[in-house]
Structure formats: structure tokens, C-alpha cells
PDB file of C-alpha atoms in Angstrom:
ATOM      1  CA  MET A 162      -0.010   0.021   0.003  1.00 49.00           C
ATOM      2  CA  ARG A 163       1.165   3.471  -0.793  1.00 52.00           C
ATOM      3  CA  SER A 164       0.998   5.873   2.139  1.00 53.00           C
ATOM      4  CA  SER A 165       0.388   9.470   1.468  1.00 53.00           C
ATOM      5  CA  ILE A 166       1.904  12.067   3.835  1.00 55.00           C
ATOM      6  CA  ALA A 167       0.500  15.569   4.040  1.00 51.00           C
ATOM      7  CA  PHE A 168       2.953  18.339   4.924  1.00 50.00           C
ATOM      8  CA  PHE A 169       1.557  21.343   6.745  1.00 49.00           C
ATOM      9  CA  SER A 170       3.276  24.670   7.008  1.00 48.00           C
ATOM     10  CA  PHE A 171       2.697  26.501  10.274  1.00 49.00           C
ATOM     11  CA  ARG A 172       3.405  30.051   9.139  1.00 51.00           C
ATOM     12  CA  ARG A 173       2.663  33.104  11.193  1.00 52.00           C
ATOM     13  CA  ASP A 174       1.592  36.613  10.276  1.00 55.00           C
ATOM     14  CA  PRO A 175       5.033  38.401   9.912  1.00 51.00           C
ATOM     15  CA  GLY A 176       3.562  41.315  11.923  1.00 53.00           C
ATOM     16  CA  LEU A 177       2.784  39.043  14.783  1.00 53.00           C
ATOM     17  CA  GLY A 178       6.239  37.551  15.381  1.00 50.00           C
ATOM     18  CA  GLY A 179       7.485  35.778  12.217  1.00 49.00           C
ATOM     19  CA  ASP A 180       7.699  31.988  11.939  1.00 46.00           C
ATOM     20  CA  SER A 181       8.358  31.212  15.611  1.00 56.00           C
ATOM     21  CA  MET A 182       6.065  28.847  17.425  1.00 67.00           C
ATOM     22  CA  GLY A 183       4.073  29.845  20.468  1.00 87.00           C
ATOM     23  CA  ARG A 184       1.163  32.068  21.126  1.00 93.00           C
ATOM     24  CA  VAL A 185       0.813  35.705  20.181  1.00 96.00           C
ATOM     25  CA  ILE A 186       1.752  37.334  23.478  1.00 96.00           C
ATOM     26  CA  ARG A 187      -0.050  40.084  25.278  1.00 95.00           C
ATOM     27  CA  GLY A 188       2.213  42.865  24.047  1.00 94.00           C
ATOM     28  CA  GLN A 189       1.485  41.890  20.403  1.00 95.00           C
ATOM     29  CA  ARG A 190      -2.328  41.648  20.964  1.00 95.00           C
ATOM     30  CA  LYS A 191      -2.427  45.192  22.389  1.00 94.00           C
ATOM     31  CA  GLY A 192      -1.444  46.630  19.014  1.00 91.00           C
ATOM     32  CA  ARG A 193      -4.505  45.060  17.362  1.00 92.00           C
ATOM     33  CA  GLY A 194      -7.046  46.881  19.478  1.00 92.00           C
ATOM     34  CA  SER A 195      -9.875  44.522  20.372  1.00 93.00           C
ATOM     35  CA  VAL A 196     -10.368  44.574  24.180  1.00 95.00           C
ATOM     36  CA  PHE A 197      -7.358  46.856  24.597  1.00 96.00           C
ATOM     37  CA  LYS A 198      -8.969  49.931  23.088  1.00 96.00           C
ATOM     38  CA  SER A 199      -9.275  52.931  25.370  1.00 96.00           C
ATOM     39  CA  HIS A 200     -12.665  53.659  26.912  1.00 96.00           C
ATOM     40  CA  THR A 201     -13.642  57.050  25.471  1.00 96.00           C
ATOM     41  CA  THR A 202     -17.484  56.907  25.446  1.00 96.00           C
ATOM     42  CA  HIS A 203     -18.023  59.241  28.392  1.00 97.00           C
ATOM     43  CA  ARG A 204     -14.924  61.459  27.890  1.00 97.00           C
ATOM     44  CA  LYS A 205     -15.650  65.145  27.632  1.00 97.00           C
ATOM     45  CA  GLY A 206     -13.406  65.980  24.707  1.00 96.00           C
ATOM     46  CA  ALA A 207      -9.855  66.887  23.695  1.00 96.00           C
ATOM     47  CA  VAL A 208      -8.138  69.256  26.060  1.00 98.00           C
ATOM     48  CA  LYS A 209      -6.481  71.983  24.088  1.00 97.00           C
ATOM     49  CA  LEU A 210      -5.533  75.638  24.187  1.00 98.00           C
ATOM     50  CA  ARG A 211      -7.144  78.078  21.697  1.00 97.00           C
ATOM     51  CA  SER A 212      -6.065  77.931  18.094  1.00 97.00           C
ATOM     52  CA  LEU A 213      -3.211  80.432  17.689  1.00 97.00           C
ATOM     53  CA  ASP A 214      -4.607  83.496  15.940  1.00 96.00           C
ATOM     54  CA  TYR A 215      -3.837  87.168  15.383  1.00 97.00           C
ATOM     55  CA  ALA A 216      -5.378  88.170  18.773  1.00 96.00           C
ATOM     56  CA  GLU A 217      -3.064  85.943  20.777  1.00 96.00           C
ATOM     57  CA  ARG A 218       0.074  86.718  18.667  1.00 96.00           C
ATOM     58  CA  ASN A 219      -0.249  90.485  19.099  1.00 96.00           C
ATOM     59  CA  GLY A 220      -2.519  91.266  22.003  1.00 97.00           C
ATOM     60  CA  TYR A 221      -4.895  89.265  24.156  1.00 97.00           C
ATOM     61  CA  ILE A 222      -8.402  87.883  24.230  1.00 98.00           C
ATOM     62  CA  LYS A 223     -10.702  87.446  27.223  1.00 98.00           C
ATOM     63  CA  GLY A 224     -12.722  84.385  28.114  1.00 98.00           C
ATOM     64  CA  VAL A 225     -14.722  83.284  31.153  1.00 98.00           C
ATOM     65  CA  VAL A 226     -14.717  79.997  33.057  1.00 98.00           C
ATOM     66  CA  LYS A 227     -18.250  78.671  32.845  1.00 98.00           C
ATOM     67  CA  ASP A 228     -17.832  75.325  34.650  1.00 98.00           C
ATOM     68  CA  ILE A 229     -15.214  73.005  36.224  1.00 98.00           C
ATOM     69  CA  ILE A 230     -15.969  69.407  35.322  1.00 98.00           C
ATOM     70  CA  HIS A 231     -14.651  65.851  35.907  1.00 98.00           C
ATOM     71  CA  ASP A 232     -13.378  63.902  32.929  1.00 97.00           C
ATOM     72  CA  PRO A 233     -13.656  60.103  33.265  1.00 97.00           C
ATOM     73  CA  GLY A 234     -10.290  58.389  33.127  1.00 96.00           C
ATOM     74  CA  ARG A 235      -8.399  61.668  33.938  1.00 97.00           C
ATOM     75  CA  GLY A 236      -7.098  62.674  37.353  1.00 96.00           C
ATOM     76  CA  ALA A 237      -7.168  66.406  36.651  1.00 98.00           C
ATOM     77  CA  PRO A 238     -10.381  68.446  36.498  1.00 98.00           C
ATOM     78  CA  LEU A 239     -11.178  70.390  33.313  1.00 98.00           C
ATOM     79  CA  ALA A 240     -12.374  73.950  32.898  1.00 98.00           C
ATOM     80  CA  LYS A 241     -15.006  74.964  30.268  1.00 98.00           C
ATOM     81  CA  VAL A 242     -13.902  78.355  29.050  1.00 98.00           C
ATOM     82  CA  VAL A 243     -16.037  80.432  26.661  1.00 98.00           C
ATOM     83  CA  PHE A 244     -14.458  83.025  24.282  1.00 98.00           C
ATOM     84  CA  ARG A 245     -16.134  85.371  21.819  1.00 97.00           C
ATOM     85  CA  ASP A 246     -15.173  84.592  18.225  1.00 96.00           C
ATOM     86  CA  PRO A 247     -13.029  87.554  17.000  1.00 94.00           C
ATOM     87  CA  TYR A 248     -14.268  87.227  13.449  1.00 93.00           C
ATOM     88  CA  ARG A 249     -17.870  85.972  13.636  1.00 96.00           C
ATOM     89  CA  TYR A 250     -20.913  86.621  15.858  1.00 97.00           C
ATOM     90  CA  LYS A 251     -20.663  83.442  17.889  1.00 97.00           C
ATOM     91  CA  LEU A 252     -19.133  81.916  21.039  1.00 98.00           C
ATOM     92  CA  ARG A 253     -16.213  79.501  21.059  1.00 97.00           C
ATOM     93  CA  LYS A 254     -16.140  76.927  23.838  1.00 97.00           C
ATOM     94  CA  GLU A 255     -12.737  75.511  24.818  1.00 97.00           C
ATOM     95  CA  LEU A 256     -11.682  72.773  27.226  1.00 98.00           C
ATOM     96  CA  PHE A 257      -8.644  73.797  29.289  1.00 98.00           C
ATOM     97  CA  VAL A 258      -6.947  71.687  31.992  1.00 98.00           C
ATOM     98  CA  ALA A 259      -7.938  73.409  35.277  1.00 98.00           C
ATOM     99  CA  THR A 260      -5.149  74.960  37.376  1.00 98.00           C
ATOM    100  CA  GLU A 261      -5.082  75.228  41.200  1.00 97.00           C
ATOM    101  CA  GLY A 262      -7.081  78.339  42.218  1.00 97.00           C
ATOM    102  CA  MET A 263      -9.242  78.481  39.074  1.00 97.00           C
ATOM    103  CA  HIS A 264     -12.965  79.073  39.744  1.00 98.00           C
ATOM    104  CA  THR A 265     -16.170  79.539  37.828  1.00 98.00           C
ATOM    105  CA  GLY A 266     -16.765  83.118  36.722  1.00 98.00           C
ATOM    106  CA  GLN A 267     -13.009  83.773  36.502  1.00 98.00           C
ATOM    107  CA  PHE A 268     -11.805  85.741  33.500  1.00 98.00           C
ATOM    108  CA  ILE A 269      -9.054  84.042  31.451  1.00 98.00           C
ATOM    109  CA  TYR A 270      -6.751  86.171  29.312  1.00 98.00           C
ATOM    110  CA  CYS A 271      -4.875  84.529  26.483  1.00 98.00           C
ATOM    111  CA  GLY A 272      -2.168  86.252  24.474  1.00 97.00           C
ATOM    112  CA  LYS A 273       1.158  87.902  24.362  1.00 97.00           C
ATOM    113  CA  LYS A 274       0.083  90.954  26.329  1.00 97.00           C
ATOM    114  CA  ALA A 275      -1.919  89.106  29.006  1.00 98.00           C
ATOM    115  CA  ASN A 276      -0.915  89.608  32.649  1.00 97.00           C
ATOM    116  CA  LEU A 277       1.026  86.942  34.531  1.00 97.00           C
ATOM    117  CA  ALA A 278      -1.868  85.484  36.602  1.00 97.00           C
ATOM    118  CA  ILE A 279      -3.057  82.002  37.507  1.00 97.00           C
ATOM    119  CA  GLY A 280      -4.978  80.453  34.586  1.00 97.00           C
ATOM    120  CA  ASN A 281      -3.788  82.955  31.906  1.00 98.00           C
ATOM    121  CA  VAL A 282      -2.177  81.704  28.726  1.00 98.00           C
ATOM    122  CA  LEU A 283       1.061  83.436  27.569  1.00 97.00           C
ATOM    123  CA  PRO A 284       4.088  82.614  25.422  1.00 98.00           C
ATOM    124  CA  VAL A 285       6.835  81.164  27.546  1.00 97.00           C
ATOM    125  CA  GLY A 286       9.263  83.770  26.196  1.00 97.00           C
ATOM    126  CA  VAL A 287       7.503  86.599  28.061  1.00 97.00           C
ATOM    127  CA  MET A 288       7.340  84.862  31.423  1.00 97.00           C
ATOM    128  CA  PRO A 289      10.097  85.596  33.978  1.00 97.00           C
ATOM    129  CA  GLU A 290      12.480  82.811  34.927  1.00 97.00           C
ATOM    130  CA  GLY A 291      11.103  80.611  37.677  1.00 97.00           C
ATOM    131  CA  THR A 292       7.493  80.794  36.520  1.00 98.00           C
ATOM    132  CA  VAL A 293       5.446  77.651  37.241  1.00 98.00           C
ATOM    133  CA  ILE A 294       3.477  76.607  34.145  1.00 98.00           C
ATOM    134  CA  CYS A 295       1.394  73.729  32.745  1.00 98.00           C
ATOM    135  CA  GLY A 296      -0.212  72.657  29.433  1.00 98.00           C
ATOM    136  CA  VAL A 297       3.002  73.688  27.560  1.00 98.00           C
ATOM    137  CA  GLU A 298       3.179  73.596  23.805  1.00 98.00           C
ATOM    138  CA  GLU A 299       5.867  71.289  22.556  1.00 97.00           C
ATOM    139  CA  LYS A 300       5.738  72.792  19.047  1.00 97.00           C
ATOM    140  CA  LEU A 301       4.365  76.149  18.202  1.00 96.00           C
ATOM    141  CA  GLY A 302       0.591  75.916  17.692  1.00 95.00           C
ATOM    142  CA  ASP A 303       0.106  72.320  18.863  1.00 96.00           C
ATOM    143  CA  ARG A 304      -2.230  73.698  21.609  1.00 97.00           C
ATOM    144  CA  GLY A 305      -0.529  72.145  24.639  1.00 97.00           C
ATOM    145  CA  LYS A 306       1.151  68.758  25.104  1.00 97.00           C
ATOM    146  CA  LEU A 307       3.423  68.830  28.118  1.00 98.00           C
ATOM    147  CA  ALA A 308       2.658  68.847  31.937  1.00 97.00           C
ATOM    148  CA  LYS A 309      -1.078  68.150  31.785  1.00 97.00           C
ATOM    149  CA  ALA A 310      -1.510  65.469  34.435  1.00 97.00           C
ATOM    150  CA  SER A 311      -2.953  66.271  37.899  1.00 97.00           C
ATOM    151  CA  GLY A 312      -0.533  68.035  40.208  1.00 97.00           C
ATOM    152  CA  ASN A 313       2.071  68.410  37.445  1.00 97.00           C
ATOM    153  CA  TYR A 314       3.943  71.516  36.424  1.00 98.00           C
ATOM    154  CA  ALA A 315       6.916  72.738  34.401  1.00 98.00           C
ATOM    155  CA  THR A 316       9.276  75.543  35.324  1.00 98.00           C
ATOM    156  CA  VAL A 317      10.768  78.287  33.107  1.00 98.00           C
ATOM    157  CA  ILE A 318      14.553  78.139  33.684  1.00 97.00           C
ATOM    158  CA  ALA A 319      16.260  80.498  31.188  1.00 97.00           C
ATOM    159  CA  HIS A 320      15.736  82.541  28.080  1.00 97.00           C
ATOM    160  CA  ASN A 321      17.918  83.063  25.069  1.00 97.00           C
ATOM    161  CA  THR A 322      16.781  86.135  23.207  1.00 95.00           C
ATOM    162  CA  ASP A 323      19.343  85.704  20.355  1.00 96.00           C
ATOM    163  CA  THR A 324      17.960  82.337  19.275  1.00 97.00           C
ATOM    164  CA  ASN A 325      14.376  82.943  20.517  1.00 97.00           C
ATOM    165  CA  LYS A 326      14.576  79.815  22.721  1.00 97.00           C
ATOM    166  CA  THR A 327      13.453  79.126  26.251  1.00 98.00           C
ATOM    167  CA  ARG A 328      14.664  76.350  28.546  1.00 98.00           C
ATOM    168  CA  VAL A 329      12.006  74.595  30.548  1.00 98.00           C
ATOM    169  CA  LYS A 330      12.253  71.967  33.310  1.00 98.00           C
ATOM    170  CA  LEU A 331       9.558  69.295  32.807  1.00 98.00           C
ATOM    171  CA  PRO A 332       7.814  67.232  35.518  1.00 97.00           C
ATOM    172  CA  SER A 333      10.209  64.302  34.850  1.00 96.00           C
ATOM    173  CA  GLY A 334      13.143  66.491  35.758  1.00 96.00           C
ATOM    174  CA  ALA A 335      14.397  66.655  32.190  1.00 97.00           C
ATOM    175  CA  LYS A 336      15.231  70.009  30.660  1.00 98.00           C
ATOM    176  CA  LYS A 337      13.875  70.850  27.263  1.00 97.00           C
ATOM    177  CA  THR A 338      14.566  73.731  24.928  1.00 98.00           C
ATOM    178  CA  LEU A 339      11.435  75.207  23.360  1.00 97.00           C
ATOM    179  CA  CYS A 340      10.614  78.018  21.050  1.00 97.00           C
ATOM    180  CA  SER A 341       9.903  81.177  23.060  1.00 97.00           C
ATOM    181  CA  ASN A 342       6.659  81.688  21.199  1.00 97.00           C
ATOM    182  CA  ASN A 343       5.197  78.451  22.510  1.00 98.00           C
ATOM    183  CA  ARG A 344       2.305  79.061  24.873  1.00 98.00           C
ATOM    184  CA  ALA A 345       1.575  77.663  28.338  1.00 98.00           C
ATOM    185  CA  ILE A 346      -0.934  78.117  31.169  1.00 98.00           C
ATOM    186  CA  VAL A 347       0.321  79.844  34.313  1.00 98.00           C
ATOM    187  CA  GLY A 348       0.024  77.672  37.435  1.00 98.00           C
ATOM    188  CA  ILE A 349      -0.087  74.032  38.547  1.00 98.00           C
ATOM    189  CA  VAL A 350      -2.535  71.515  37.266  1.00 98.00           C
ATOM    190  CA  ALA A 351      -5.348  70.920  39.822  1.00 98.00           C
ATOM    191  CA  GLY A 352      -6.011  67.546  41.414  1.00 96.00           C
ATOM    192  CA  GLY A 353      -2.565  67.177  42.976  1.00 96.00           C
ATOM    193  CA  GLY A 354      -2.029  64.754  45.850  1.00 94.00           C
ATOM    194  CA  ARG A 355      -4.186  62.141  44.140  1.00 94.00           C
ATOM    195  CA  ILE A 356      -1.541  59.458  44.534  1.00 94.00           C
ATOM    196  CA  ASP A 357      -1.025  60.203  48.271  1.00 96.00           C
ATOM    197  CA  LYS A 358      -4.135  58.302  49.187  1.00 96.00           C
ATOM    198  CA  PRO A 359      -3.414  54.565  49.527  1.00 97.00           C
ATOM    199  CA  VAL A 360      -5.290  52.238  47.188  1.00 96.00           C
ATOM    200  CA  LEU A 361      -5.830  49.683  50.048  1.00 97.00           C
ATOM    201  CA  LYS A 362      -7.974  47.187  48.072  1.00 97.00           C
ATOM    202  CA  ALA A 363      -7.992  45.764  44.593  1.00 97.00           C
ATOM    203  CA  SER A 364     -11.466  47.014  43.626  1.00 97.00           C
ATOM    204  CA  ARG A 365     -10.212  50.605  43.776  1.00 97.00           C
ATOM    205  CA  SER A 366      -7.654  49.764  40.987  1.00 97.00           C
ATOM    206  CA  TYR A 367     -10.296  47.842  39.157  1.00 98.00           C
ATOM    207  CA  HIS A 368     -12.672  50.831  38.912  1.00 97.00           C
ATOM    208  CA  LYS A 369      -9.714  53.204  38.206  1.00 96.00           C
ATOM    209  CA  TYR A 370      -8.590  51.259  35.153  1.00 97.00           C
ATOM    210  CA  LYS A 371     -12.127  50.403  34.042  1.00 97.00           C
ATOM    211  CA  ALA A 372     -12.526  54.049  33.126  1.00 97.00           C
ATOM    212  CA  LYS A 373      -9.185  54.194  31.294  1.00 97.00           C
ATOM    213  CA  ARG A 374      -8.449  50.978  29.354  1.00 96.00           C
ATOM    214  CA  HIS A 375      -7.906  47.250  29.834  1.00 96.00           C
ATOM    215  CA  CYS A 376      -4.467  47.182  31.378  1.00 96.00           C
ATOM    216  CA  TRP A 377      -5.107  45.808  34.849  1.00 96.00           C
ATOM    217  CA  PRO A 378      -4.399  43.411  36.571  1.00 96.00           C
ATOM    218  CA  ILE A 379      -0.911  42.822  35.116  1.00 96.00           C
ATOM    219  CA  VAL A 380       0.035  39.171  35.018  1.00 97.00           C
ATOM    220  CA  ARG A 381       3.869  38.614  35.256  1.00 97.00           C
ATOM    221  CA  GLY A 382       5.586  36.717  32.427  1.00 97.00           C
ATOM    222  CA  VAL A 383       7.295  34.286  34.849  1.00 97.00           C
ATOM    223  CA  THR A 384       3.867  33.038  36.032  1.00 97.00           C
ATOM    224  CA  MET A 385       2.825  32.024  32.537  1.00 97.00           C
ATOM    225  CA  ASN A 386       3.510  28.888  30.577  1.00 97.00           C
ATOM    226  CA  PRO A 387       6.336  28.846  27.957  1.00 96.00           C
ATOM    227  CA  VAL A 388       3.797  29.069  25.099  1.00 96.00           C
ATOM    228  CA  ASP A 389       2.353  32.335  26.461  1.00 96.00           C
ATOM    229  CA  HIS A 390       5.536  34.286  27.311  1.00 97.00           C
ATOM    230  CA  PRO A 391       9.339  34.142  26.756  1.00 97.00           C
ATOM    231  CA  HIS A 392       9.791  34.208  30.589  1.00 97.00           C
ATOM    232  CA  GLY A 393       7.287  31.442  31.264  1.00 96.00           C
ATOM    233  CA  GLY A 394       7.842  27.811  32.406  1.00 96.00           C
ATOM    234  CA  GLY A 395      10.283  26.224  34.804  1.00 95.00           C
ATOM    235  CA  ASN A 396       9.825  24.388  38.059  1.00 96.00           C
ATOM    236  CA  HIS A 397      10.491  27.579  39.960  1.00 96.00           C
ATOM    237  CA  GLN A 398       9.489  31.035  38.799  1.00 97.00           C
ATOM    238  CA  HIS A 399      12.616  32.302  37.161  1.00 97.00           C
ATOM    239  CA  ILE A 400      13.364  33.992  33.834  1.00 97.00           C
ATOM    240  CA  GLY A 401      16.153  31.581  32.927  1.00 95.00           C
ATOM    241  CA  LYS A 402      17.846  33.969  30.520  1.00 96.00           C
ATOM    242  CA  PRO A 403      19.029  37.601  30.618  1.00 96.00           C
ATOM    243  CA  SER A 404      16.087  39.880  30.979  1.00 96.00           C
ATOM    244  CA  THR A 405      17.617  42.497  28.654  1.00 97.00           C
ATOM    245  CA  VAL A 406      16.753  42.380  24.947  1.00 98.00           C
ATOM    246  CA  LYS A 407      18.095  44.421  22.086  1.00 97.00           C
ATOM    247  CA  ARG A 408      16.161  47.157  20.303  1.00 97.00           C
ATOM    248  CA  GLY A 409      15.736  45.158  17.119  1.00 97.00           C
ATOM    249  CA  THR A 410      14.317  42.076  18.730  1.00 97.00           C
ATOM    250  CA  PRO A 411      11.293  40.692  16.857  1.00 96.00           C
ATOM    251  CA  PRO A 412       7.717  40.994  18.253  1.00 95.00           C
ATOM    252  CA  GLY A 413       6.928  38.112  20.558  1.00 95.00           C
ATOM    253  CA  ARG A 414      10.459  38.039  22.035  1.00 96.00           C
ATOM    254  CA  LYS A 415      10.759  41.745  22.793  1.00 96.00           C
ATOM    255  CA  VAL A 416       9.928  41.586  26.510  1.00 97.00           C
ATOM    256  CA  GLY A 417      11.820  42.578  29.683  1.00 97.00           C
ATOM    257  CA  LEU A 418      14.360  45.388  29.793  1.00 97.00           C
ATOM    258  CA  ILE A 419      14.395  46.723  26.244  1.00 97.00           C
ATOM    259  CA  ALA A 420      17.691  48.245  25.148  1.00 97.00           C
ATOM    260  CA  ALA A 421      18.708  48.797  28.779  1.00 97.00           C
ATOM    261  CA  ARG A 422      21.656  51.163  29.274  1.00 95.00           C
ATOM    262  CA  ARG A 423      22.141  49.842  32.827  1.00 94.00           C
ATOM    263  CA  THR A 424      20.413  47.367  35.064  1.00 95.00           C
ATOM    264  CA  GLY A 425      20.291  46.674  38.854  1.00 93.00           C
ATOM    265  CA  ARG A 426      19.545  48.804  41.892  1.00 92.00           C
ATOM    266  CA  LEU A 427      20.417  52.436  42.014  1.00 88.00           C
ATOM    267  CA  ARG A 428      23.092  52.611  44.712  1.00 88.00           C
ATOM    268  CA  GLY A 429      24.031  55.730  46.609  1.00 83.00           C
ATOM    269  CA  GLY A 430      22.491  59.179  46.608  1.00 71.00           C
ATOM    270  CA  LYS A 431      22.126  61.383  43.601  1.00 66.00           C
ATOM    271  CA  GLY A 432      25.076  63.730  43.189  1.00 63.00           C
ATOM    272  CA  VAL A 433      24.087  67.272  42.528  1.00 58.00           C
ATOM    273  CA  ILE A 434      25.813  68.628  39.432  1.00 58.00           C
ATOM    274  CA  HIS A 435      25.891  72.429  39.281  1.00 59.00           C
ATOM    275  CA  GLN A 436      25.826  73.606  35.684  1.00 55.00           C
ATOM    276  CA  GLU A 437      25.540  77.021  34.165  1.00 55.00           C
ATOM    277  CA  GLU A 438      22.225  77.120  32.327  1.00 50.00           C
TER     278      GLU A 438
END
């Protein structure tokens, strides 16, 4: 009798980890969306400064805080600010991130010639050094990208009038050089101290992340089976290989400390380096 043998090719989608065997791991599935999409149904809208126009570039424009609201999935409160349209007979409603001390009925002034007061929006180049700011534009006209989380703030460090650049210290401690025409809100983002309250029980975290996206609870790789994660398997929970991986590692293997410059505990205190800014 002649026996016929069928050959099957187990080929994977190249975008999901090439030809290697094993499951598509969690990090790869997150890119596909599905249950990992952010929960945006009840969100109030994009939080941005006004579109940069002639009024802000050369003078100022006045708005009024109509309401301070909660945005689901965000720690910081938002302020509904209403401006008059400078060109048409209509009102323009904007959503700003609320700063500490902001209240309903407060007038907000946006522009180059606005006063330095809590909640006002000015170019960072006209603010004195040491000013505490938030909602900072990273690029001119992007309507605010940096220091927007609750309790966060950036600090104006130095100005360079020759190159029209301003140096700003970000919440992470990093220093960034920005164009002096980039706008920012004066003050600290409201809602600070949110992380001081202890979580105490798992259901608090459950409801916190339910409003944000499906990213909790986090299952460690070493607790999984080898088919589910590169760190899985073994009679004791151990990685069994170096936890560092290179930058060009293919998806499905790229887990752990990615392109780590150093590993291990940080030993000793941080040395203060005094540099001339």
C-alpha cells in the first residue's frame, strides 16, 4: 500500500512575530485593538488651548470659566472656558486643563500681552524665569502637550533672546529647549495629591482602570507557561535567561528590559551637578 503524507506549514503573520512557534503574546495583541482599546465613550473631549490667531500673537483675548468638570479616566479636572469669536458673531467653547485656584466666573486672558496670573495663557518667552506653568506647547501651535497630568507643572529656567529659545524643566526633571513663542498656562494642574491616598484594596484599582483601558491586573511573564511568554515555564518562577533584549528584537520576544543602558539597583545618593544654564 502506498502511504500518502501531508505536509503542513505553520506560518505566522509576519507582523505578529514571524515563523516562531508559540502564542501571540499580550504585548502583540495590544497593538491590534480589540479589548485593549481605550474607553472614550463618556470622555468630555480633547483638552487644548485656543487655536493660535492674530489676537493671541499680538495682544490678548478674554474668556470666562463657565464650569469646572470631571473627565472620566483623567485625574485632573477640566475647565469649560467660553471666548467670543473675534471674526464671527458666535461663542467659542474650549476645554482647558484646570489649574489650582481657578474658579467659575473667573476671567481668562490669552495672548502675548496678557498679565501673569493664574490660569492665563502666555508665550513662555514673556514669562520671567522661575514661573510655574502647565499645558505647555511642545511645538508652536500644537495647543498644549506637556505637563497636563494632575498636580504636574513645568518651570521656566532660562531665556535666550538671540535664538528665541526658552529652557523649561519638565515634571520628569528633564530640561527641554522650546521656542519662546510656545504658549503655556500659568500655574499648577489641579487635582494634585491624588496618589498620596493609599489604594488599600483591589477594587479601587479595578474601577480606576475600568474608566481608562484594559491594562489591569498585570500578569507577570514568569507566572505564565512557555507558550504564552518568553519568561514562562520552569519548576520555579525564574526567567532563565538575561532579561535584557536588544532594540531590534522581533515581536513576541521583545519583553523585559528593552535596550537597557544599565540594570540593577540604584546605589548611593544622587550627586548634585551644578551647571551653568
